[in-house]
Short mmCIF file of C-alpha atoms in Angstrom, two decimals:
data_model
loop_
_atom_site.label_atom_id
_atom_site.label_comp_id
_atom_site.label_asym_id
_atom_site.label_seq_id
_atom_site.Cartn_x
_atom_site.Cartn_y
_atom_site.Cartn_z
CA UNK A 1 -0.77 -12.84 34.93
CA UNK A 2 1.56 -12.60 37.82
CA UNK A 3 0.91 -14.95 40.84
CA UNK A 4 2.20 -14.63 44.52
CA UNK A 5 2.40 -17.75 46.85
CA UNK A 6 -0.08 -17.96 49.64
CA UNK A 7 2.37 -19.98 52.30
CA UNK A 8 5.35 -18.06 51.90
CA UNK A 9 6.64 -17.92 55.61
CA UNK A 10 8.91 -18.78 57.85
CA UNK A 11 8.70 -22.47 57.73
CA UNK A 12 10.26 -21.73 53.86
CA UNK A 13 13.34 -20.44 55.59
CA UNK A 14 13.40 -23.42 57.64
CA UNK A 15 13.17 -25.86 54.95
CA UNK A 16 15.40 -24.19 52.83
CA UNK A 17 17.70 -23.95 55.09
CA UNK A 18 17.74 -27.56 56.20
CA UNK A 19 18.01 -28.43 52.22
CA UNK A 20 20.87 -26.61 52.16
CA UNK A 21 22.71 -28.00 55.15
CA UNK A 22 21.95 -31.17 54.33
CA UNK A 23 23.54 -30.79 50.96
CA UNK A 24 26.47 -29.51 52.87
CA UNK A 25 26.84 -32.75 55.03
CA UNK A 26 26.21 -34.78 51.86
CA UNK A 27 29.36 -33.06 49.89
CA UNK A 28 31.10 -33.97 52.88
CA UNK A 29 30.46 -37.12 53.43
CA UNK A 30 31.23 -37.71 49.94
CA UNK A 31 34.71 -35.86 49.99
CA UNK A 32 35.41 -37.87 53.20
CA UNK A 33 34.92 -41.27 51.01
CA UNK A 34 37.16 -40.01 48.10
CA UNK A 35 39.94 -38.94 50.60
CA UNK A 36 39.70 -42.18 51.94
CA UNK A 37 40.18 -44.03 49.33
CA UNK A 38 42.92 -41.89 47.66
CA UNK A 39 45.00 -42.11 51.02
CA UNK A 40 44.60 -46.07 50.73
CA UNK A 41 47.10 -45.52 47.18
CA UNK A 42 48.72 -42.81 48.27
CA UNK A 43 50.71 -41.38 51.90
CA UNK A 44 48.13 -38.77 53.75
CA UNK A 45 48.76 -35.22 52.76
CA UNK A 46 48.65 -32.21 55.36
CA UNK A 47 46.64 -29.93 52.67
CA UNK A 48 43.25 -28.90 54.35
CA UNK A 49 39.98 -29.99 53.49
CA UNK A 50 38.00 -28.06 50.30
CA UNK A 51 35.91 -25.33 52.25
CA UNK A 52 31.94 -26.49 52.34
CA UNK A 53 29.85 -25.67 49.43
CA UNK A 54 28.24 -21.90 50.03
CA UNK A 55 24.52 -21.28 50.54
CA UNK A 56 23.08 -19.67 47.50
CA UNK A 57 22.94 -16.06 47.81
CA UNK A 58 19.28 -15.90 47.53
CA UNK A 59 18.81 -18.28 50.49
CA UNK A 60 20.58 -15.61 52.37
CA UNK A 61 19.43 -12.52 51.21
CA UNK A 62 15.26 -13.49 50.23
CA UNK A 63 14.57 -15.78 53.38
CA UNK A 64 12.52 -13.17 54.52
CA UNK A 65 11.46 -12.36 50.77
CA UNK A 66 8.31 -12.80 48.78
CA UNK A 67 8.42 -14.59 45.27
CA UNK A 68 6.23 -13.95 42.25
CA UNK A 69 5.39 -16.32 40.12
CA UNK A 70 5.14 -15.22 36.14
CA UNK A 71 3.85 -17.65 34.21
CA UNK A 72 3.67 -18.53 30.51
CA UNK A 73 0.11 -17.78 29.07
CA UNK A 74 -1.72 -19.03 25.90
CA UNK A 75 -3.77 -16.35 23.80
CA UNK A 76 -3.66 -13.59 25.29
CA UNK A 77 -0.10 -13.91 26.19
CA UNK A 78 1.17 -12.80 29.58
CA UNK A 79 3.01 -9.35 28.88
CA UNK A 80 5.42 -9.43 31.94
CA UNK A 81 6.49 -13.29 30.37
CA UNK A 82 6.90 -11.74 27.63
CA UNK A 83 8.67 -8.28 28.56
CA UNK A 84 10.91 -10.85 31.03
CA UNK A 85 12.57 -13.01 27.86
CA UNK A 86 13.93 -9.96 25.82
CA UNK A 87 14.66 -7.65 29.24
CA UNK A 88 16.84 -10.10 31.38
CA UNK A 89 18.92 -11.07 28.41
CA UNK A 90 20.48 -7.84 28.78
CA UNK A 91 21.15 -7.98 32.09
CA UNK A 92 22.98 -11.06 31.51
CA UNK A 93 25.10 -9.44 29.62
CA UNK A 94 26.60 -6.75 32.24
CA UNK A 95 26.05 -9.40 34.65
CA UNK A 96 30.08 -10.53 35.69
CA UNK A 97 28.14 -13.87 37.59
CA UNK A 98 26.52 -14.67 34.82
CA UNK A 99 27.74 -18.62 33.86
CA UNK A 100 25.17 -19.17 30.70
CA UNK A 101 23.15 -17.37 28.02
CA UNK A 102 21.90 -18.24 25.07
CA UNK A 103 22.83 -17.24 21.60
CA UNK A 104 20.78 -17.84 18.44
CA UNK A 105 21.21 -16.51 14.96
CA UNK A 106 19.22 -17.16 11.64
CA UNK A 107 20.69 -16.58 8.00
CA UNK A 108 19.04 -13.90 7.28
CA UNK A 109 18.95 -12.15 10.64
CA UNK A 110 21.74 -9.72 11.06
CA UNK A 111 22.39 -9.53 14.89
CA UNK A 112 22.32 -12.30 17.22
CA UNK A 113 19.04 -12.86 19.45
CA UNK A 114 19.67 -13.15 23.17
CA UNK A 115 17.75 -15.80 24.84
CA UNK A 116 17.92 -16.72 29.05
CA UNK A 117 18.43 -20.38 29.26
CA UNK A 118 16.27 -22.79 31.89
CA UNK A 119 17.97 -22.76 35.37
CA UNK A 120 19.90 -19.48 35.21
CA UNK A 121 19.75 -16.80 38.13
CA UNK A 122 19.84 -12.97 37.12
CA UNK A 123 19.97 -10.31 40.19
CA UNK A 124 18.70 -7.08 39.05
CA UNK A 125 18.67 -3.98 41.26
CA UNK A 126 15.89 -1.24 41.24
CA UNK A 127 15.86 2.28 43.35
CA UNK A 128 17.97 0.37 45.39
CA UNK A 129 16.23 -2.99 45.74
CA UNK A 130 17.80 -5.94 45.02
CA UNK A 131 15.59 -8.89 42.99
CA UNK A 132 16.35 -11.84 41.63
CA UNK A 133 15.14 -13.72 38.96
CA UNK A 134 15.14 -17.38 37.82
CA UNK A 135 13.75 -19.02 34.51
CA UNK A 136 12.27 -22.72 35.23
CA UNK A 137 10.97 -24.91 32.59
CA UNK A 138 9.23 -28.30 33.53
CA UNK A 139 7.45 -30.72 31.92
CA UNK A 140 4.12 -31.45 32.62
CA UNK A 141 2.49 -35.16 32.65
CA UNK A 142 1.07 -34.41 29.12
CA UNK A 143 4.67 -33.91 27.88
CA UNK A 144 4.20 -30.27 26.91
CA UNK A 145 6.69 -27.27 28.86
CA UNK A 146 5.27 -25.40 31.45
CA UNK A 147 7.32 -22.12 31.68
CA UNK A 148 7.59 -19.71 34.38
CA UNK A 149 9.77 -16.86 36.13
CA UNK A 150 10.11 -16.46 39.73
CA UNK A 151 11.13 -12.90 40.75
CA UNK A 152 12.06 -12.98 44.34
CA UNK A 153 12.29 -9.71 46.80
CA UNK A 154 12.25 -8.50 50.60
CA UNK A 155 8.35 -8.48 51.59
CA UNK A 156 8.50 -5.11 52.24
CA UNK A 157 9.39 -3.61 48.64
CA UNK A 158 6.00 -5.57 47.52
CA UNK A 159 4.30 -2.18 46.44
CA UNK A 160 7.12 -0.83 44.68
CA UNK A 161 7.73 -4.00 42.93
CA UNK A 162 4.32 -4.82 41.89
CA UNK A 163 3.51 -0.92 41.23
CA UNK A 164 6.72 0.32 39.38
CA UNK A 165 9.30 -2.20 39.13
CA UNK A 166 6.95 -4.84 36.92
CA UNK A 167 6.04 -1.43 34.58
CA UNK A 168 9.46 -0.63 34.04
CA UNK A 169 10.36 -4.14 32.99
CA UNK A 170 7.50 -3.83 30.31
CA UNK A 171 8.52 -0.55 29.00
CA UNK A 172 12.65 -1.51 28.94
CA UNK A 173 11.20 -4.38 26.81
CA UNK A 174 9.15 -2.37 24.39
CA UNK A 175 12.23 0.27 23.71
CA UNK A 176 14.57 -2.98 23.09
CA UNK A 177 12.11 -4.87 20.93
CA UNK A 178 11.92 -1.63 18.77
CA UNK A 179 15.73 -0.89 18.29
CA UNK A 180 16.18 -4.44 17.34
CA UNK A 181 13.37 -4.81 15.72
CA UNK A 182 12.82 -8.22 13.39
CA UNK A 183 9.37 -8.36 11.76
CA UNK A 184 7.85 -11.34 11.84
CA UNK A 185 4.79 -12.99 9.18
CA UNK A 186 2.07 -15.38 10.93
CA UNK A 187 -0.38 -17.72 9.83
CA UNK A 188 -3.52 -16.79 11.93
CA UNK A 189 -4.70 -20.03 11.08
CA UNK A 190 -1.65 -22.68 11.23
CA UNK A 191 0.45 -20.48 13.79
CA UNK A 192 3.57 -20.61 11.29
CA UNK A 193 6.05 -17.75 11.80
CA UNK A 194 8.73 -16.48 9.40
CA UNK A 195 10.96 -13.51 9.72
CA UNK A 196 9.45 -10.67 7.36
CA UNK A 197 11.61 -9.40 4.76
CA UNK A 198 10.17 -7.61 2.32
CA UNK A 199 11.65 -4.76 0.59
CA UNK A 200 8.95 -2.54 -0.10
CA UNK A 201 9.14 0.85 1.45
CA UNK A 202 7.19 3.99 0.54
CA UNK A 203 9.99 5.53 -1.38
CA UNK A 204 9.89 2.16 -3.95
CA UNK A 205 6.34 1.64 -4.17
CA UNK A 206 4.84 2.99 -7.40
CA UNK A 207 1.95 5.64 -6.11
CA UNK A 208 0.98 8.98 -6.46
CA UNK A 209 3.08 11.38 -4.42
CA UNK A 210 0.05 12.80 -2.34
CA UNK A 211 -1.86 9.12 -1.99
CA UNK A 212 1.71 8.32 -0.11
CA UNK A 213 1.70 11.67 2.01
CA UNK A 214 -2.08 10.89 3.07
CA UNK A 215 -1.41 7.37 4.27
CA UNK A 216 1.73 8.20 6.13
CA UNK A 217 0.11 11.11 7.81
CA UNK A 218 -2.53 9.04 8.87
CA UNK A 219 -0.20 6.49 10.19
CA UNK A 220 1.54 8.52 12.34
CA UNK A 221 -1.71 9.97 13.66
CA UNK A 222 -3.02 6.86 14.67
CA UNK A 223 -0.20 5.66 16.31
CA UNK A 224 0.76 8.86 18.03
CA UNK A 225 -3.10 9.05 19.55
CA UNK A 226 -2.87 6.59 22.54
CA UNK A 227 -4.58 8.73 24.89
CA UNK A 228 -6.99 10.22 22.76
CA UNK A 229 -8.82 6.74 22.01
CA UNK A 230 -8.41 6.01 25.36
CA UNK A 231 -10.17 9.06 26.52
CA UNK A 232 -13.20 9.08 23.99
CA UNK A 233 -13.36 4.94 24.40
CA UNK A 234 -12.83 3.62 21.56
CA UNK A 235 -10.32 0.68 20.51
CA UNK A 236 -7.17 1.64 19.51
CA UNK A 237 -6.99 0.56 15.54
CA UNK A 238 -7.67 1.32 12.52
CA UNK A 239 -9.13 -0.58 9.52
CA UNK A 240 -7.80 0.25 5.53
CA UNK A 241 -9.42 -1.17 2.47
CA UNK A 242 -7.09 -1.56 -0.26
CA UNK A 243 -9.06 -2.17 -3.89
CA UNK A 244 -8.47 -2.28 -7.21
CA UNK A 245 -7.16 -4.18 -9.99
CA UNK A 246 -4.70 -6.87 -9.65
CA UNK A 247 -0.87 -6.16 -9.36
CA UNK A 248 -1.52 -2.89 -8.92
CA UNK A 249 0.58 -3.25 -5.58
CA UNK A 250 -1.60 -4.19 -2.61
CA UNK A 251 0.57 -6.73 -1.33
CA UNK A 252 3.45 -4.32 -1.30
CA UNK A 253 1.93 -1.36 0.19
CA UNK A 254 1.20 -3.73 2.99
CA UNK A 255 4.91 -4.54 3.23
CA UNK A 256 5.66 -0.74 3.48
CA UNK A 257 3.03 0.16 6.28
CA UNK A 258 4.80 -2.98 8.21
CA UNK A 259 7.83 -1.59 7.77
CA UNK A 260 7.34 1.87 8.37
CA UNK A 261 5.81 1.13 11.67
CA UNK A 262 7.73 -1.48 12.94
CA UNK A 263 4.77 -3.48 12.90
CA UNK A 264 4.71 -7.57 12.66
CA UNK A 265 1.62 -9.03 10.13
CA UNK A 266 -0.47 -11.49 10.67
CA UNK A 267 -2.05 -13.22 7.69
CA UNK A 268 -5.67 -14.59 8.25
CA UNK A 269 -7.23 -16.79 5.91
CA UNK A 270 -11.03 -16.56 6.27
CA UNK A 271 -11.71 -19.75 3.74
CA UNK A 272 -10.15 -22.14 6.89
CA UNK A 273 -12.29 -20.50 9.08
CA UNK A 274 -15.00 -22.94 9.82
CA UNK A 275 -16.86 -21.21 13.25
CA UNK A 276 -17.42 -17.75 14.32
CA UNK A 277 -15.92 -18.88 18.05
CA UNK A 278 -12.65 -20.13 15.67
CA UNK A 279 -12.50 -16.68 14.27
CA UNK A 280 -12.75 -15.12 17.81
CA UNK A 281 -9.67 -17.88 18.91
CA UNK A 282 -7.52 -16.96 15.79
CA UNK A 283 -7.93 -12.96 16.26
CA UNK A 284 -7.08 -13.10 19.80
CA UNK A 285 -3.83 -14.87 18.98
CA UNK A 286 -2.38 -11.62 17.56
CA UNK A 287 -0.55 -9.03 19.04
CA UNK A 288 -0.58 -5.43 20.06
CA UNK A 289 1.72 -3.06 17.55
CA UNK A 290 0.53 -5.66 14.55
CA UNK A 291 -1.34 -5.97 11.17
CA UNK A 292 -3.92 -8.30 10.26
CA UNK A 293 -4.45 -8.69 6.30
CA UNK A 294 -7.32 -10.61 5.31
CA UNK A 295 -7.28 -10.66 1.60
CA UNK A 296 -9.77 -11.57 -1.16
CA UNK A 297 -12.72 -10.19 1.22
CA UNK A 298 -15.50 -9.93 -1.31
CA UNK A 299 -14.74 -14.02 -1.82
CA UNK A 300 -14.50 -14.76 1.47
CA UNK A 301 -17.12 -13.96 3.35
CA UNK A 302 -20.37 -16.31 3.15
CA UNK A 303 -18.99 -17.60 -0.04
CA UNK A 304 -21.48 -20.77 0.35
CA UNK A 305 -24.22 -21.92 2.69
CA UNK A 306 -21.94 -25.20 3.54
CA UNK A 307 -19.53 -22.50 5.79
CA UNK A 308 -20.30 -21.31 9.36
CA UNK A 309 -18.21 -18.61 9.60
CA UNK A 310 -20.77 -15.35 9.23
CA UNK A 311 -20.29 -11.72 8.17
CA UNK A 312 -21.74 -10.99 11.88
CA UNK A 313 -19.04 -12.49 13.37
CA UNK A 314 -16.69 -10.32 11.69
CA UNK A 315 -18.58 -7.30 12.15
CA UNK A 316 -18.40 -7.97 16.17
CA UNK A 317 -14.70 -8.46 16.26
CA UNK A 318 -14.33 -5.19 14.28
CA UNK A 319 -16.21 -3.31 16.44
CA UNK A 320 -17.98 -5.00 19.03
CA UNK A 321 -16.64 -6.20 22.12
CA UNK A 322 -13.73 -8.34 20.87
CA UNK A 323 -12.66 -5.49 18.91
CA UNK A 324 -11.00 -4.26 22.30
CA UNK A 325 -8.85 -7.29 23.31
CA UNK A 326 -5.49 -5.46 22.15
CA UNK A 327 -3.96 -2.02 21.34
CA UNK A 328 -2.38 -0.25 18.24
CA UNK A 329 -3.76 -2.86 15.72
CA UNK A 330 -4.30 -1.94 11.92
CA UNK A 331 -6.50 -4.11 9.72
CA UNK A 332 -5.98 -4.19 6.05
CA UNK A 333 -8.65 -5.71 3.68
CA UNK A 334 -7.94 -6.62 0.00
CA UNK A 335 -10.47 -7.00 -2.60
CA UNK A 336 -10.45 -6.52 -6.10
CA UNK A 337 -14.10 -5.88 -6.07
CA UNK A 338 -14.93 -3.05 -3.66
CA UNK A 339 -18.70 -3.19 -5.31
CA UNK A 340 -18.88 -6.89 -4.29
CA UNK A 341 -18.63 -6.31 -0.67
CA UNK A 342 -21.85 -5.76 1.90
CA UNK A 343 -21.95 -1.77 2.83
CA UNK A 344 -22.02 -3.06 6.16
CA UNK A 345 -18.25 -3.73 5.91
CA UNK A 346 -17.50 -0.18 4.52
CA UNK A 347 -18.97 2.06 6.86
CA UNK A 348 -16.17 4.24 9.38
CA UNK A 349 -15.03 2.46 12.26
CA UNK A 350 -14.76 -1.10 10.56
CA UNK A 351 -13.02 0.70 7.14
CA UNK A 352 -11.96 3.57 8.21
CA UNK A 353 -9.56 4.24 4.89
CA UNK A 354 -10.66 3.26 1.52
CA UNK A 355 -7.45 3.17 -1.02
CA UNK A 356 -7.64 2.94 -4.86
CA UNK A 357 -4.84 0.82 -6.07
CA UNK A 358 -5.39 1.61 -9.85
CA UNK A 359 -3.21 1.33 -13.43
CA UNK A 360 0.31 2.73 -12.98
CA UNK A 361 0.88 6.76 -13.52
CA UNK A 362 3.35 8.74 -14.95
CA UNK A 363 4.14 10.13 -10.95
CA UNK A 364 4.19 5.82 -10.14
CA UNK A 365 6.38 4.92 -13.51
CA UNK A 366 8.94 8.04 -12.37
CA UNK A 367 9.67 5.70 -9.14
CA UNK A 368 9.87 2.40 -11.12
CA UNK A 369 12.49 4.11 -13.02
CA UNK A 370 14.76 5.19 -10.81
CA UNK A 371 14.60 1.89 -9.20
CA UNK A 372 15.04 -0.63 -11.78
CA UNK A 373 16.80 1.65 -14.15
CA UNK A 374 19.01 4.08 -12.60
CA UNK A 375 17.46 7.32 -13.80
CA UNK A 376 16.60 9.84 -11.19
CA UNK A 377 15.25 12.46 -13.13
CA UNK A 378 12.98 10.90 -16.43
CA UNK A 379 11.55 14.49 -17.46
CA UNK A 380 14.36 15.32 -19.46
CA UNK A 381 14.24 11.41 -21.79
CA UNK A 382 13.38 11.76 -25.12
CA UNK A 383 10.61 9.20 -24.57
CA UNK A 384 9.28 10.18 -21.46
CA UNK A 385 6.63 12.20 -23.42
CA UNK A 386 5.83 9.50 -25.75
CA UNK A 387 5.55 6.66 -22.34
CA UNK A 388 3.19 9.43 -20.43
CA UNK A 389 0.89 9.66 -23.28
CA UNK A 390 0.81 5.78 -23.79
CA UNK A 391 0.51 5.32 -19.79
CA UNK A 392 -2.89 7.85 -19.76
CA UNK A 393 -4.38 5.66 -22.60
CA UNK A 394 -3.46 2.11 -21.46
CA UNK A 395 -4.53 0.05 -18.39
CA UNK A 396 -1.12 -1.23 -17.55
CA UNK A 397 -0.12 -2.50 -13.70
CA UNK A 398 3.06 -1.68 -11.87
CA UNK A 399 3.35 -5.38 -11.75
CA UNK A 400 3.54 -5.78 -15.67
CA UNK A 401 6.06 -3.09 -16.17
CA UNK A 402 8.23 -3.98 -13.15
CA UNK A 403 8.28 -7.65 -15.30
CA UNK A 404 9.25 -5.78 -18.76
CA UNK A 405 11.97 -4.25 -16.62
CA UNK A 406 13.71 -7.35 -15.15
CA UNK A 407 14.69 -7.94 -18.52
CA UNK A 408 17.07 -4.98 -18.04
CA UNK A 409 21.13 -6.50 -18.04
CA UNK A 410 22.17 -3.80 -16.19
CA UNK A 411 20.91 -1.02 -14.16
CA UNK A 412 23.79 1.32 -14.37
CA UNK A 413 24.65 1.03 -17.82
CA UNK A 414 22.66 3.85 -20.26
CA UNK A 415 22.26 1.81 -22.85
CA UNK A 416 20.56 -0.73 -21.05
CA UNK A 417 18.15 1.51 -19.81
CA UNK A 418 17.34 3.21 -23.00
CA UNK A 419 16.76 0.02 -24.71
CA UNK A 420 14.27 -1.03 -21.49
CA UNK A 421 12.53 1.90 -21.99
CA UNK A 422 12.18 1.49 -25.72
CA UNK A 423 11.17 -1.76 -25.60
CA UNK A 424 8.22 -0.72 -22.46
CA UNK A 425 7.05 1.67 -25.54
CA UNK A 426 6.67 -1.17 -27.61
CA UNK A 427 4.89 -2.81 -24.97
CA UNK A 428 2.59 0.03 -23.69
CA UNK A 429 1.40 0.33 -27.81
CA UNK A 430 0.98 -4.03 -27.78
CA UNK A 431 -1.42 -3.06 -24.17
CA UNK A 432 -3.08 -0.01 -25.97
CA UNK A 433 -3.92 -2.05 -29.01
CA UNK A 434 -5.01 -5.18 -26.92
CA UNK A 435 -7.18 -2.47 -24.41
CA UNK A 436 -8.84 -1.17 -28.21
CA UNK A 437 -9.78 -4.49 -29.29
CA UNK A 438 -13.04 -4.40 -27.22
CA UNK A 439 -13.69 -1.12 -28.03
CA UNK A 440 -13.15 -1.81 -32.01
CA UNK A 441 -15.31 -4.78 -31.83
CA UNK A 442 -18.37 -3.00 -29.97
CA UNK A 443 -17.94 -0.09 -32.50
CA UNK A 444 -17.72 -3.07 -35.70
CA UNK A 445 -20.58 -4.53 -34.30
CA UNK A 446 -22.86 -1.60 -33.51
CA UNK A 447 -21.79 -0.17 -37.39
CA UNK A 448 -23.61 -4.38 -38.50
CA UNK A 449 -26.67 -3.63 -36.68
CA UNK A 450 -26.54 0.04 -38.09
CA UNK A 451 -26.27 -1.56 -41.06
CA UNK A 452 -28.85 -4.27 -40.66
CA UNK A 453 -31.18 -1.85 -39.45
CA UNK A 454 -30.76 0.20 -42.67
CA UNK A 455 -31.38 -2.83 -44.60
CA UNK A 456 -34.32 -3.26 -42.96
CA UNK A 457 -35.60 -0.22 -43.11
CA UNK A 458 -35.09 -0.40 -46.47
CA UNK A 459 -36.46 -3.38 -47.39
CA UNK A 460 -39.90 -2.26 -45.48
CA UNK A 461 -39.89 1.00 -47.60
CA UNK A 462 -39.86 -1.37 -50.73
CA UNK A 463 -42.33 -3.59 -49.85
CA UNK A 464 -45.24 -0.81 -48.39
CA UNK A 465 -44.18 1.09 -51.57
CA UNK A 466 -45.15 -2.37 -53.80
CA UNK A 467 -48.30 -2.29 -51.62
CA UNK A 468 -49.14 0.93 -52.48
CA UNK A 469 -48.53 0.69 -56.50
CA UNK A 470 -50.87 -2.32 -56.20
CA UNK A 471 -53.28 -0.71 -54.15
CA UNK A 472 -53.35 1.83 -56.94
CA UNK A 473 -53.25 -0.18 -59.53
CA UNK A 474 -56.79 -2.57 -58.04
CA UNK A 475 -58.00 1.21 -57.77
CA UNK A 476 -57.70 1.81 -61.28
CA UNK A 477 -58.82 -1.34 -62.76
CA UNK A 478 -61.91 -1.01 -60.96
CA UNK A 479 -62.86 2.59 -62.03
CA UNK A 480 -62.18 1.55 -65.48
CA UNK A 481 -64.77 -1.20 -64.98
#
């Protein structure tokens, strides 16, 4: 929220002024005392005094000026604060007056981050008004920081500031946190933050050729339809249900819908939720252009009486009022059950996508391939035949095979690869024959109750046919009588 002072007037010129004079007489005074005593050890020199220290240019040029104060917010966070810290940077940097900035680097971070330091002054210009901004940071009685900008302009450029400058400050900052983008993971719950770095991208995740089409088509439909939610009034996001077995690659296709869009992820962990106002506080904490993963639904929601945290109060942040503090958000669920989870949860608008993560294909094993092993094209292997009729009769996970393929020495060597493959054949018959078990079982034991059935029946036959030969036996013996 940006705030303007209520008693900016004249009496600020006045005072600011007279603080600036009196620092003036106070240099003085105190250069007068040094000369003083320098002339008592040495003979007077005829060099003229140091001129007296200059008025800030602000006090000159915004004593007639109006100052905004931008403060640092909590959850939600203030987006001019926000849009300030990565736009003035760069202005810094063109800036020849500029005396500090600061510099910060991580080891895996491949650029340098930018950062304005407490104190520092940047002028900016704008359809030829001049502004300047400064970057205070004071602490408060309870020891925390209390943060704030204070953007100073003539009075009359008020409008233009408020109406177009302030916009275009936002916008700059959007374009430069997307060319130097750095993902970042949260903890909904703790508020930890790492820089995200996984690898997964669409062209390395094992999946059906037209499953990856359909998502990424959808992706860039959602994100390209701004004005479209706006205008039928709905909330801009969009909620995905990944299911299936695990390591079938969940986690990763999460990783490569980040990636793709640029967008950070926030983790939430519904089990530490222990209220449905702490689930409201942790949602809000997120940010627009994000994803939130909540994984393990099915076991997280009203797992036991003893938690407070309801499926209700889920349901209203999906879609109820909460569901429109913040724009361009995605939602991802995870569950390896889909047939666990309350068809309330599954309808459109709070699951909007429902995505089979199942056993790995031929199409999925073709991309494993070429990335562990080197081999672009597997159609023409003399066991690729012999692996796609093993894959359609085994339950086997990307995650299993992409462990039987770290065993590979080396990528680039032929060898190599045909021994990995050869030794995944050997593996794929060991999970075929493992996957049969069950089946030979059930079939052994339904052939021992065939079996004991046919004994029985048997054995019932014998004994009604023993009744019988008695019965006409008694017959006999009494008509002989």
């Amino acid at each position: 929220m940006v705030y303007i002072p209520k008693w900016r007037n004249y009496v600020e010129e006045v005072v600011f002024v007279a603080i600036a004079l009196q620092m003036c007489v106070a240099d003085r005074h105190a250069h007068k005392q040094k000369k003083k005593s320098t002339q008592q050890e040495h003979p007077p020199s005829s060099q003229p005094l140091p001129p007296l220290p200059c008025i800030h240019p602000s006090a000159m040029n915004y004593h007639h000026g109006l100052t905004l104060i931008i403060r640092e917010e909590g959850s939600p966070s203030n987006q001019v604060y926000d849009a300030a810290h990565l736009y003035l940077p760069t202005i810094q940097l063109i800036n020849p007056s500029t005396r500090t900035i600061g510099v910060t680097k991580t080891p895996r971070r491949e650029t340098v981050k930018l950062a304005i330091e407490s104190g520092e002054q940047v002028p900016d210009t704008f359809d030829g008004i001049d502004l300047n901004w400064l970057y205070v940071v004071e602490k408060c009685p309870d020891g925390c920081d209390e943060r704030r900008f204070e953007l100073t302009f003539q009075k009359e450029h008020k409008d233009k500031v408020m109406t177009f400058y302030l916009a275009y400050v936002v916008r700059r900052a959007e374009v430069i946190k997307q060319e130097s983008k750095i993902l970042n993971l949260r903890n909904v719950n703790s508020y930890d933050q790492v820089e995200f770095e996984h690898p997964a991208t669409f062209e390395t995740i094992a999946m059906e050729p037209g499953l990856k089409r359909k998502i990424i088509k959808d992706l860039e439909r959602f994100v390209s339809r701004r004005e479209f939610y706006k205008k039928v009034g709905k909330a801009w996001k969009r909620g995905y249900l990944l299911y299936g077995p695990p390591g079938t690659g969940k986690s990763s296709l999460i990783a490569a819908i980040a990636n793709y869009l640029k967008f950070d992820v926030f983790e939430l962990e519904l089990d530490a939720i222990d209220s449905d106002s702490e689930l409201k506080r942790a949602l809000l904490s997120t940010t627009n252009r994000s994803i939130l993963v909540i994984e393990d639904i099915d076991c997280s929601v009203n797992k036991d009486k003893e938690n407070r945290f309801t499926l209700s109060g889920l349901l209203n942040f999906m879609d109820g009022l909460w569901s429109s503090c913040g724009d361009e958000r995605i939602i991802v669920f995870t569950t390896n059950h889909k047939d666990r989870l309350d068809p309330a949860l599954l309808r459109p608008g709070r699951m909007d996508v429902h995505i089979y993560m199942g056993y790995c294909t031929p199409s999925g094993f073709k991309v494993l391939a070429s990335n562990y092993l080197g081999i672009p094209d597997l159609d023409g292997h003399g066991l690729y035949g012999e692996i796609v009729g093993l894959l359609e009769s085994t339950k086997v996970t990307p995650a299993e095979i992409c462990e039987e393929l770290l065993k590979t020495n080396d990528e680039d060597d032929d060898e190599d690869a045909d021994a990995a493959l050869e030794r995944l054949v050997d593996f794929f018959k060991l999970k075929k024959l493992e996957g049969d078990k069950p089946e030979i079982e059930e079939a052994k034991k339904q052939k021992m109750d065939v079996d004991v059935n046919n004994v029985n029946i048997f054995k019932r036959e014998t004994e009604e046919e023993r009744r019988e030969e008695m019965d006409v036996k008694v017959n006999d013996d009494i008509e002989n009588k």
